[in-house]
Amino acid sequence: DTGVSQDPRHKITKRGQNVTFRCDPISEHNRLYWYRQTLGQGPEFLTYFQNEAQLEKSRLLSDRFSAERPKGSFSTLEIQRTEQGDSAMYLCASSFSGPVDTQYFGPGTRLTVL
Amino acid sequence: AQTVTQSQPEMSVQEAETVTLSCTYDTSESNYYLFWYKQPPSRQMILVIRQEAYKQQNATENRFSVNFQKAAKSFSLKISDSQLGDTAMYFCAFVPSEWYNTNAGKSTFGDGTTLTVKP
């Protein structure tokens, strides 16, 4: 399977705990994106990387959120001191930068904060 | 900042019929791309079709086609010969152009239209 993969697919945690999600992009893609999607809404942009550089961060990304892409391949998204409002689907997408930035999505990680 | 509006939260269509999903957007960008994505229940987002804003010709992919009206900032999706497998949530997305644009890569999505194809 050469698509975008995400791990875990589901995560249930208690409020105040830290969680970390992983995304493995399509291998030749140099861009990687994180989105958050709540029920009945479209994905909201959180941040994106070109290679290992984090180029943009949404104001939705509070200081409890941090994302890394240390070697320009996989990425991790960490949420510290989780809150119930963090419950959502976290989507990862990747693309190859060029004239048309077509993003391909992974299956998402569904986070439930109790 | 860009906004994308999908004014039809839910739609239904009979199998084999044609349905059109609407999308409007607002932007001050002159170069951009528009996408339709499909998200089946509990499954991942799949690209349906894309349109480069500088192209006047409407994009077509098999049973899927768009009606792109740049001046009206409208980007509707037409699904012909609807199939049961088309049942999904459909999202319209706006992406600024890559070139000379610090906002490149910051996609904006609408809130989606849930389409149900009935047998």
mmCIF file of N, CA and C in Angstrom, chain B:
data_model
loop_
_atom_site.group_PDB
_atom_site.id
_atom_site.type_symbol
_atom_site.label_atom_id
_atom_site.label_comp_id
_atom_site.label_asym_id
_atom_site.label_seq_id
_atom_site.Cartn_x
_atom_site.Cartn_y
_atom_site.Cartn_z
ATOM 1 N N ALA B 1 -8.241 36.285 3.753
ATOM 2 C CA ALA B 1 -8.615 34.916 4.102
ATOM 3 C C ALA B 1 -9.680 34.409 3.136
ATOM 4 N N GLN B 2 -9.602 33.111 2.871
ATOM 5 C CA GLN B 2 -10.559 32.497 1.964
ATOM 6 C C GLN B 2 -11.724 31.905 2.745
ATOM 7 N N THR B 3 -12.883 31.888 2.129
ATOM 8 C CA THR B 3 -14.020 31.163 2.684
ATOM 9 C C THR B 3 -14.610 30.296 1.585
ATOM 10 N N VAL B 4 -15.107 29.145 1.991
ATOM 11 C CA VAL B 4 -15.765 28.219 1.070
ATOM 12 C C VAL B 4 -17.121 27.862 1.659
ATOM 13 N N THR B 5 -18.148 28.005 0.867
ATOM 14 C CA THR B 5 -19.510 27.774 1.346
ATOM 15 C C THR B 5 -20.191 26.692 0.517
ATOM 16 N N GLN B 6 -20.681 25.694 1.215
ATOM 17 C CA GLN B 6 -21.507 24.664 0.585
ATOM 18 C C GLN B 6 -22.891 24.807 1.211
ATOM 19 N N SER B 7 -23.827 25.287 0.441
ATOM 20 C CA SER B 7 -25.122 25.693 0.991
ATOM 21 C C SER B 7 -26.119 24.560 1.143
ATOM 22 N N GLN B 8 -25.754 23.373 0.685
ATOM 23 C CA GLN B 8 -26.675 22.232 0.756
ATOM 24 C C GLN B 8 -26.117 21.208 1.743
ATOM 25 N N PRO B 9 -26.563 21.211 2.981
ATOM 26 C CA PRO B 9 -26.020 20.245 3.948
ATOM 27 C C PRO B 9 -26.303 18.792 3.556
ATOM 28 N N GLU B 10 -27.490 18.557 2.980
ATOM 29 C CA GLU B 10 -27.861 17.193 2.612
ATOM 30 C C GLU B 10 -28.582 17.204 1.269
ATOM 31 N N MET B 11 -28.307 16.163 0.500
ATOM 32 C CA MET B 11 -29.023 15.979 -0.757
ATOM 33 C C MET B 11 -29.228 14.494 -0.978
ATOM 34 N N SER B 12 -30.246 14.172 -1.764
ATOM 35 C CA SER B 12 -30.453 12.782 -2.141
ATOM 36 C C SER B 12 -30.799 12.715 -3.622
ATOM 37 N N VAL B 13 -30.512 11.563 -4.206
ATOM 38 C CA VAL B 13 -30.758 11.369 -5.633
ATOM 39 C C VAL B 13 -31.074 9.903 -5.864
ATOM 40 N N GLN B 14 -31.884 9.637 -6.839
ATOM 41 C CA GLN B 14 -32.167 8.256 -7.205
ATOM 42 C C GLN B 14 -31.008 7.704 -8.036
ATOM 43 N N GLU B 15 -30.754 6.443 -7.827
ATOM 44 C CA GLU B 15 -29.736 5.749 -8.616
ATOM 45 C C GLU B 15 -29.977 6.006 -10.101
ATOM 46 N N ALA B 16 -28.879 6.256 -10.820
ATOM 47 C CA ALA B 16 -28.864 6.505 -12.266
ATOM 48 C C ALA B 16 -29.260 7.925 -12.651
ATOM 49 N N GLU B 17 -29.722 8.714 -11.685
ATOM 50 C CA GLU B 17 -30.058 10.105 -11.976
ATOM 51 C C GLU B 17 -28.816 10.984 -11.859
ATOM 52 N N THR B 18 -29.013 12.260 -12.198
ATOM 53 C CA THR B 18 -27.940 13.254 -12.129
ATOM 54 C C THR B 18 -28.186 14.205 -10.970
ATOM 55 N N VAL B 19 -27.130 14.590 -10.288
ATOM 56 C CA VAL B 19 -27.257 15.513 -9.159
ATOM 57 C C VAL B 19 -26.131 16.548 -9.244
ATOM 58 N N THR B 20 -26.422 17.745 -8.788
ATOM 59 C CA THR B 20 -25.422 18.824 -8.783
ATOM 60 C C THR B 20 -25.252 19.373 -7.376
ATOM 61 N N LEU B 21 -24.017 19.390 -6.924
ATOM 62 C CA LEU B 21 -23.682 19.936 -5.610
ATOM 63 C C LEU B 21 -23.055 21.310 -5.803
ATOM 64 N N SER B 22 -23.470 22.258 -4.993
ATOM 65 C CA SER B 22 -22.990 23.624 -5.193
ATOM 66 C C SER B 22 -21.871 23.988 -4.224
ATOM 67 N N CYS B 23 -21.048 24.916 -4.663
ATOM 68 C CA CYS B 23 -19.945 25.429 -3.847
ATOM 69 C C CYS B 23 -19.655 26.847 -4.310
ATOM 70 N N THR B 24 -19.577 27.753 -3.382
ATOM 71 C CA THR B 24 -19.126 29.105 -3.701
ATOM 72 C C THR B 24 -17.967 29.447 -2.793
ATOM 73 N N TYR B 25 -17.141 30.363 -3.234
ATOM 74 C CA TYR B 25 -15.960 30.708 -2.452
ATOM 75 C C TYR B 25 -15.711 32.203 -2.560
ATOM 76 N N ASP B 26 -14.937 32.684 -1.635
ATOM 77 C CA ASP B 26 -14.576 34.088 -1.639
ATOM 78 C C ASP B 26 -13.079 34.191 -1.412
ATOM 79 N N THR B 27 -12.417 34.941 -2.266
ATOM 80 C CA THR B 27 -10.976 35.091 -2.146
ATOM 81 C C THR B 27 -10.528 36.338 -2.871
ATOM 82 N N SER B 28 -9.387 36.842 -2.451
ATOM 83 C CA SER B 28 -8.751 37.941 -3.172
ATOM 84 C C SER B 28 -7.585 37.425 -4.010
ATOM 85 N N GLU B 29 -7.332 36.128 -3.915
ATOM 86 C CA GLU B 29 -6.270 35.529 -4.706
ATOM 87 C C GLU B 29 -6.666 35.495 -6.181
ATOM 88 N N SER B 30 -5.669 35.613 -7.038
ATOM 89 C CA SER B 30 -5.966 35.539 -8.470
ATOM 90 C C SER B 30 -5.618 34.180 -9.059
ATOM 91 N N ASN B 31 -4.715 33.476 -8.395
ATOM 92 C CA ASN B 31 -4.323 32.157 -8.884
ATOM 93 C C ASN B 31 -4.588 31.121 -7.799
ATOM 94 N N TYR B 32 -5.345 30.112 -8.142
ATOM 95 C CA TYR B 32 -5.717 29.115 -7.139
ATOM 96 C C TYR B 32 -6.240 27.867 -7.832
ATOM 97 N N TYR B 33 -6.502 26.870 -7.017
ATOM 98 C CA TYR B 33 -7.055 25.609 -7.503
ATOM 99 C C TYR B 33 -8.254 25.246 -6.641
ATOM 100 N N LEU B 34 -9.143 24.523 -7.235
ATOM 101 C CA LEU B 34 -10.349 24.082 -6.543
ATOM 102 C C LEU B 34 -10.462 22.578 -6.662
ATOM 103 N N PHE B 35 -10.922 21.969 -5.617
ATOM 104 C CA PHE B 35 -11.014 20.516 -5.563
ATOM 105 C C PHE B 35 -12.373 20.102 -5.018
ATOM 106 N N TRP B 36 -12.808 18.938 -5.437
ATOM 107 C CA TRP B 36 -13.904 18.223 -4.780
ATOM 108 C C TRP B 36 -13.327 16.921 -4.244
ATOM 109 N N TYR B 37 -13.615 16.690 -2.951
ATOM 110 C CA TYR B 37 -13.223 15.455 -2.298
ATOM 111 C C TYR B 37 -14.480 14.727 -1.844
ATOM 112 N N LYS B 38 -14.372 13.408 -1.800
ATOM 113 C CA LYS B 38 -15.464 12.540 -1.351
ATOM 114 C C LYS B 38 -15.003 11.812 -0.093
ATOM 115 N N GLN B 39 -15.851 11.785 0.924
ATOM 116 C CA GLN B 39 -15.535 11.066 2.163
ATOM 117 C C GLN B 39 -16.674 10.113 2.478
ATOM 118 N N PRO B 40 -16.539 8.844 2.085
ATOM 119 C CA PRO B 40 -17.587 7.862 2.398
ATOM 120 C C PRO B 40 -17.683 7.663 3.907
ATOM 121 N N PRO B 41 -18.796 7.146 4.386
ATOM 122 C CA PRO B 41 -18.953 6.949 5.830
ATOM 123 C C PRO B 41 -17.815 6.123 6.410
ATOM 124 N N SER B 42 -17.164 6.683 7.423
ATOM 125 C CA SER B 42 -16.082 6.008 8.144
ATOM 126 C C SER B 42 -14.916 5.602 7.240
ATOM 127 N N ARG B 43 -14.780 6.287 6.142
ATOM 128 C CA ARG B 43 -13.649 5.986 5.263
ATOM 129 C C ARG B 43 -12.903 7.273 4.924
ATOM 130 N N GLN B 44 -11.754 7.123 4.280
ATOM 131 C CA GLN B 44 -10.924 8.298 4.120
ATOM 132 C C GLN B 44 -11.323 9.156 2.933
ATOM 133 N N MET B 45 -10.832 10.374 2.963
ATOM 134 C CA MET B 45 -11.100 11.379 1.949
ATOM 135 C C MET B 45 -10.422 10.984 0.633
ATOM 136 N N ILE B 46 -11.194 11.065 -0.427
ATOM 137 C CA ILE B 46 -10.680 10.684 -1.747
ATOM 138 C C ILE B 46 -10.865 11.855 -2.698
ATOM 139 N N LEU B 47 -9.841 12.158 -3.478
ATOM 140 C CA LEU B 47 -9.945 13.211 -4.483
ATOM 141 C C LEU B 47 -10.902 12.787 -5.589
ATOM 142 N N VAL B 48 -11.851 13.660 -5.910
ATOM 143 C CA VAL B 48 -12.794 13.381 -6.991
ATOM 144 C C VAL B 48 -12.365 14.087 -8.266
ATOM 145 N N ILE B 49 -12.087 15.391 -8.154
ATOM 146 C CA ILE B 49 -11.796 16.170 -9.342
ATOM 147 C C ILE B 49 -11.135 17.474 -8.925
ATOM 148 N N ARG B 50 -10.339 18.049 -9.805
ATOM 149 C CA ARG B 50 -9.696 19.320 -9.505
ATOM 150 C C ARG B 50 -9.807 20.241 -10.717
ATOM 151 N N GLN B 51 -9.717 21.530 -10.424
ATOM 152 C CA GLN B 51 -9.843 22.551 -11.469
ATOM 153 C C GLN B 51 -8.805 23.626 -11.229
ATOM 154 N N GLU B 52 -8.009 23.915 -12.241
ATOM 155 C CA GLU B 52 -7.082 25.029 -12.154
ATOM 156 C C GLU B 52 -7.845 26.302 -12.529
ATOM 157 N N ALA B 53 -7.742 27.334 -11.728
ATOM 158 C CA ALA B 53 -8.553 28.529 -11.937
ATOM 159 C C ALA B 53 -8.203 29.256 -13.224
ATOM 160 N N TYR B 54 -6.977 29.073 -13.716
ATOM 161 C CA TYR B 54 -6.588 29.777 -14.936
ATOM 162 C C TYR B 54 -7.115 29.090 -16.187
ATOM 163 N N LYS B 55 -7.663 27.903 -16.028
ATOM 164 C CA LYS B 55 -8.215 27.176 -17.170
ATOM 165 C C LYS B 55 -9.704 27.473 -17.299
ATOM 166 N N GLN B 56 -10.115 27.840 -18.487
ATOM 167 C CA GLN B 56 -11.525 28.119 -18.716
ATOM 168 C C GLN B 56 -12.328 26.843 -18.905
ATOM 169 N N GLN B 57 -11.671 25.816 -19.406
ATOM 170 C CA GLN B 57 -12.379 24.567 -19.671
ATOM 171 C C GLN B 57 -12.700 23.865 -18.366
ATOM 172 N N ASN B 58 -13.939 23.416 -18.230
ATOM 173 C CA ASN B 58 -14.356 22.709 -17.029
ATOM 174 C C ASN B 58 -13.754 21.309 -16.991
ATOM 175 N N ALA B 59 -13.299 20.917 -15.802
ATOM 176 C CA ALA B 59 -12.702 19.591 -15.645
ATOM 177 C C ALA B 59 -13.771 18.502 -15.678
ATOM 178 N N THR B 60 -13.373 17.347 -16.170
ATOM 179 C CA THR B 60 -14.255 16.185 -16.236
ATOM 180 C C THR B 60 -13.461 14.941 -15.882
ATOM 181 N N GLU B 61 -14.067 14.082 -15.057
ATOM 182 C CA GLU B 61 -13.477 12.792 -14.709
ATOM 183 C C GLU B 61 -14.600 11.762 -14.722
ATOM 184 N N ASN B 62 -14.693 11.056 -15.845
ATOM 185 C CA ASN B 62 -15.713 10.012 -15.994
ATOM 186 C C ASN B 62 -17.101 10.598 -15.723
ATOM 187 N N ARG B 63 -17.786 10.130 -14.678
ATOM 188 C CA ARG B 63 -19.157 10.595 -14.412
ATOM 189 C C ARG B 63 -19.204 11.925 -13.671
ATOM 190 N N PHE B 64 -18.045 12.440 -13.306
ATOM 191 C CA PHE B 64 -17.964 13.666 -12.519
ATOM 192 C C PHE B 64 -17.494 14.819 -13.397
ATOM 193 N N SER B 65 -18.189 15.947 -13.287
ATOM 194 C CA SER B 65 -17.764 17.138 -14.010
ATOM 195 C C SER B 65 -18.069 18.354 -13.150
ATOM 196 N N VAL B 66 -17.388 19.439 -13.472
ATOM 197 C CA VAL B 66 -17.608 20.663 -12.711
ATOM 198 C C VAL B 66 -18.120 21.754 -13.630
ATOM 199 N N ASN B 67 -18.790 22.709 -13.010
ATOM 200 C CA ASN B 67 -19.180 23.955 -13.685
ATOM 201 C C ASN B 67 -18.483 25.074 -12.927
ATOM 202 N N PHE B 68 -17.387 25.547 -13.493
ATOM 203 C CA PHE B 68 -16.563 26.554 -12.848
ATOM 204 C C PHE B 68 -16.890 27.915 -13.441
ATOM 205 N N GLN B 69 -17.377 28.815 -12.606
ATOM 206 C CA GLN B 69 -17.697 30.173 -13.012
ATOM 207 C C GLN B 69 -16.828 31.105 -12.182
ATOM 208 N N LYS B 70 -15.676 31.506 -12.760
ATOM 209 C CA LYS B 70 -14.691 32.246 -11.976
ATOM 210 C C LYS B 70 -15.219 33.606 -11.528
ATOM 211 N N ALA B 71 -15.905 34.297 -12.394
ATOM 212 C CA ALA B 71 -16.397 35.631 -12.036
ATOM 213 C C ALA B 71 -17.423 35.544 -10.903
ATOM 214 N N ALA B 72 -18.221 34.530 -10.928
ATOM 215 C CA ALA B 72 -19.227 34.330 -9.877
ATOM 216 C C ALA B 72 -18.665 33.609 -8.668
ATOM 217 N N LYS B 73 -17.428 33.143 -8.754
ATOM 218 C CA LYS B 73 -16.776 32.378 -7.691
ATOM 219 C C LYS B 73 -17.651 31.194 -7.294
ATOM 220 N N SER B 74 -17.990 30.436 -8.307
ATOM 221 C CA SER B 74 -18.847 29.280 -8.126
ATOM 222 C C SER B 74 -18.176 28.051 -8.722
ATOM 223 N N PHE B 75 -18.333 26.915 -8.053
ATOM 224 C CA PHE B 75 -17.635 25.689 -8.465
ATOM 225 C C PHE B 75 -18.526 24.504 -8.111
ATOM 226 N N SER B 76 -19.443 24.162 -8.977
ATOM 227 C CA SER B 76 -20.387 23.094 -8.660
ATOM 228 C C SER B 76 -19.918 21.764 -9.247
ATOM 229 N N LEU B 77 -20.341 20.698 -8.620
ATOM 230 C CA LEU B 77 -19.992 19.336 -9.033
ATOM 231 C C LEU B 77 -21.227 18.626 -9.531
ATOM 232 N N LYS B 78 -21.138 18.092 -10.742
ATOM 233 C CA LYS B 78 -22.237 17.319 -11.301
ATOM 234 C C LYS B 78 -21.852 15.853 -11.338
ATOM 235 N N ILE B 79 -22.719 15.027 -10.779
ATOM 236 C CA ILE B 79 -22.515 13.584 -10.805
ATOM 237 C C ILE B 79 -23.601 12.993 -11.704
ATOM 238 N N SER B 80 -23.175 12.375 -12.773
ATOM 239 C CA SER B 80 -24.104 11.752 -13.716
ATOM 240 C C SER B 80 -24.224 10.269 -13.416
ATOM 241 N N ASP B 81 -25.378 9.692 -13.788
ATOM 242 C CA ASP B 81 -25.573 8.251 -13.597
ATOM 243 C C ASP B 81 -25.183 7.831 -12.173
ATOM 244 N N SER B 82 -25.785 8.461 -11.187
ATOM 245 C CA SER B 82 -25.411 8.239 -9.780
ATOM 246 C C SER B 82 -25.450 6.755 -9.424
ATOM 247 N N GLN B 83 -24.480 6.339 -8.643
ATOM 248 C CA GLN B 83 -24.388 4.960 -8.187
ATOM 249 C C GLN B 83 -24.436 4.910 -6.662
ATOM 250 N N LEU B 84 -24.845 3.757 -6.133
ATOM 251 C CA LEU B 84 -24.957 3.620 -4.676
ATOM 252 C C LEU B 84 -23.625 3.942 -3.997
ATOM 253 N N GLY B 85 -22.529 3.610 -4.642
ATOM 254 C CA GLY B 85 -21.211 3.888 -4.076
ATOM 255 C C GLY B 85 -20.851 5.361 -4.037
ATOM 256 N N ASP B 86 -21.674 6.196 -4.639
ATOM 257 C CA ASP B 86 -21.419 7.644 -4.568
ATOM 258 C C ASP B 86 -21.929 8.225 -3.250
ATOM 259 N N THR B 87 -22.657 7.447 -2.481
ATOM 260 C CA THR B 87 -23.134 7.921 -1.175
ATOM 261 C C THR B 87 -21.942 8.277 -0.309
ATOM 262 N N ALA B 88 -21.888 9.539 0.112
ATOM 263 C CA ALA B 88 -20.718 10.039 0.849
ATOM 264 C C ALA B 88 -20.952 11.501 1.202
ATOM 265 N N MET B 89 -20.015 12.027 1.972
ATOM 266 C CA MET B 89 -19.972 13.464 2.193
ATOM 267 C C MET B 89 -19.000 14.045 1.170
ATOM 268 N N TYR B 90 -19.391 15.124 0.539
ATOM 269 C CA TYR B 90 -18.567 15.751 -0.487
ATOM 270 C C TYR B 90 -18.108 17.121 0.003
ATOM 271 N N PHE B 91 -16.801 17.345 -0.116
ATOM 272 C CA PHE B 91 -16.217 18.607 0.325
ATOM 273 C C PHE B 91 -15.616 19.342 -0.860
ATOM 274 N N CYS B 92 -15.874 20.626 -0.877
ATOM 275 C CA CYS B 92 -15.245 21.527 -1.834
ATOM 276 C C CYS B 92 -14.052 22.177 -1.123
ATOM 277 N N ALA B 93 -12.938 22.313 -1.814
ATOM 278 C CA ALA B 93 -11.739 22.877 -1.188
ATOM 279 C C ALA B 93 -11.062 23.876 -2.108
ATOM 280 N N PHE B 94 -10.501 24.904 -1.496
ATOM 281 C CA PHE B 94 -9.784 25.973 -2.199
ATOM 282 C C PHE B 94 -8.328 25.911 -1.767
ATOM 283 N N VAL B 95 -7.423 25.963 -2.736
ATOM 284 C CA VAL B 95 -5.991 25.968 -2.424
ATOM 285 C C VAL B 95 -5.328 27.084 -3.218
ATOM 286 N N PRO B 96 -4.656 28.018 -2.551
ATOM 287 C CA PRO B 96 -3.954 29.067 -3.303
ATOM 288 C C PRO B 96 -2.873 28.468 -4.177
ATOM 289 N N SER B 97 -2.577 29.161 -5.254
ATOM 290 C CA SER B 97 -1.575 28.677 -6.185
ATOM 291 C C SER B 97 -0.203 28.612 -5.546
ATOM 292 N N GLU B 98 0.593 27.727 -6.058
ATOM 293 C CA GLU B 98 1.937 27.515 -5.548
ATOM 294 C C GLU B 98 2.837 28.733 -5.737
ATOM 295 N N TRP B 99 2.696 29.352 -6.904
ATOM 296 C CA TRP B 99 3.716 30.316 -7.272
ATOM 297 C C TRP B 99 3.549 31.667 -6.597
ATOM 298 N N TYR B 100 4.661 32.167 -6.039
ATOM 299 C CA TYR B 100 4.740 33.522 -5.483
ATOM 300 C C TYR B 100 3.668 33.786 -4.440
ATOM 301 N N ASN B 101 3.372 32.781 -3.662
ATOM 302 C CA ASN B 101 2.261 32.950 -2.737
ATOM 303 C C ASN B 101 2.626 32.372 -1.391
ATOM 304 N N THR B 102 2.739 33.225 -0.379
ATOM 305 C CA THR B 102 3.081 32.718 0.943
ATOM 306 C C THR B 102 1.952 31.904 1.556
ATOM 307 N N ASN B 103 0.752 31.994 0.996
ATOM 308 C CA ASN B 103 -0.361 31.199 1.519
ATOM 309 C C ASN B 103 -0.478 29.842 0.835
ATOM 310 N N ALA B 104 0.418 29.553 -0.081
ATOM 311 C CA ALA B 104 0.332 28.286 -0.794
ATOM 312 C C ALA B 104 0.336 27.124 0.200
ATOM 313 N N GLY B 105 -0.543 26.174 -0.033
ATOM 314 C CA GLY B 105 -0.629 25.011 0.834
ATOM 315 C C GLY B 105 -1.690 25.139 1.905
ATOM 316 N N LYS B 106 -2.187 26.335 2.177
ATOM 317 C CA LYS B 106 -3.196 26.510 3.220
ATOM 318 C C LYS B 106 -4.572 26.302 2.606
ATOM 319 N N SER B 107 -5.028 25.080 2.664
ATOM 320 C CA SER B 107 -6.315 24.732 2.067
ATOM 321 C C SER B 107 -7.465 25.176 2.950
ATOM 322 N N THR B 108 -8.538 25.565 2.311
ATOM 323 C CA THR B 108 -9.770 25.897 3.009
ATOM 324 C C THR B 108 -10.880 25.008 2.466
ATOM 325 N N PHE B 109 -11.566 24.334 3.372
ATOM 326 C CA PHE B 109 -12.634 23.415 3.000
ATOM 327 C C PHE B 109 -13.997 23.984 3.380
ATOM 328 N N GLY B 110 -15.012 23.616 2.593
ATOM 329 C CA GLY B 110 -16.382 23.867 3.004
ATOM 330 C C GLY B 110 -16.812 22.856 4.055
ATOM 331 N N ASP B 111 -18.028 23.022 4.555
ATOM 332 C CA ASP B 111 -18.524 22.127 5.599
ATOM 333 C C ASP B 111 -19.162 20.860 5.056
ATOM 334 N N GLY B 112 -19.195 20.721 3.756
ATOM 335 C CA GLY B 112 -19.613 19.465 3.156
ATOM 336 C C GLY B 112 -21.088 19.361 2.830
ATOM 337 N N THR B 113 -21.376 18.487 1.885
ATOM 338 C CA THR B 113 -22.743 18.110 1.535
ATOM 339 C C THR B 113 -22.842 16.597 1.634
ATOM 340 N N THR B 114 -23.785 16.125 2.430
ATOM 341 C CA THR B 114 -24.001 14.687 2.541
ATOM 342 C C THR B 114 -24.935 14.248 1.420
ATOM 343 N N LEU B 115 -24.420 13.407 0.547
ATOM 344 C CA LEU B 115 -25.206 12.914 -0.580
ATOM 345 C C LEU B 115 -25.603 11.469 -0.328
ATOM 346 N N THR B 116 -26.875 11.202 -0.483
ATOM 347 C CA THR B 116 -27.387 9.840 -0.371
ATOM 348 C C THR B 116 -27.968 9.431 -1.721
ATOM 349 N N VAL B 117 -27.466 8.318 -2.247
ATOM 350 C CA VAL B 117 -28.005 7.778 -3.494
ATOM 351 C C VAL B 117 -28.974 6.657 -3.128
ATOM 352 N N LYS B 118 -30.200 6.779 -3.563
ATOM 353 C CA LYS B 118 -31.245 5.826 -3.198
ATOM 354 C C LYS B 118 -31.476 4.817 -4.317
ATOM 355 N N PRO B 119 -31.656 3.554 -3.944
ATOM 356 C CA PRO B 119 -31.869 2.530 -4.980
ATOM 357 C C PRO B 119 -33.259 2.629 -5.593
#
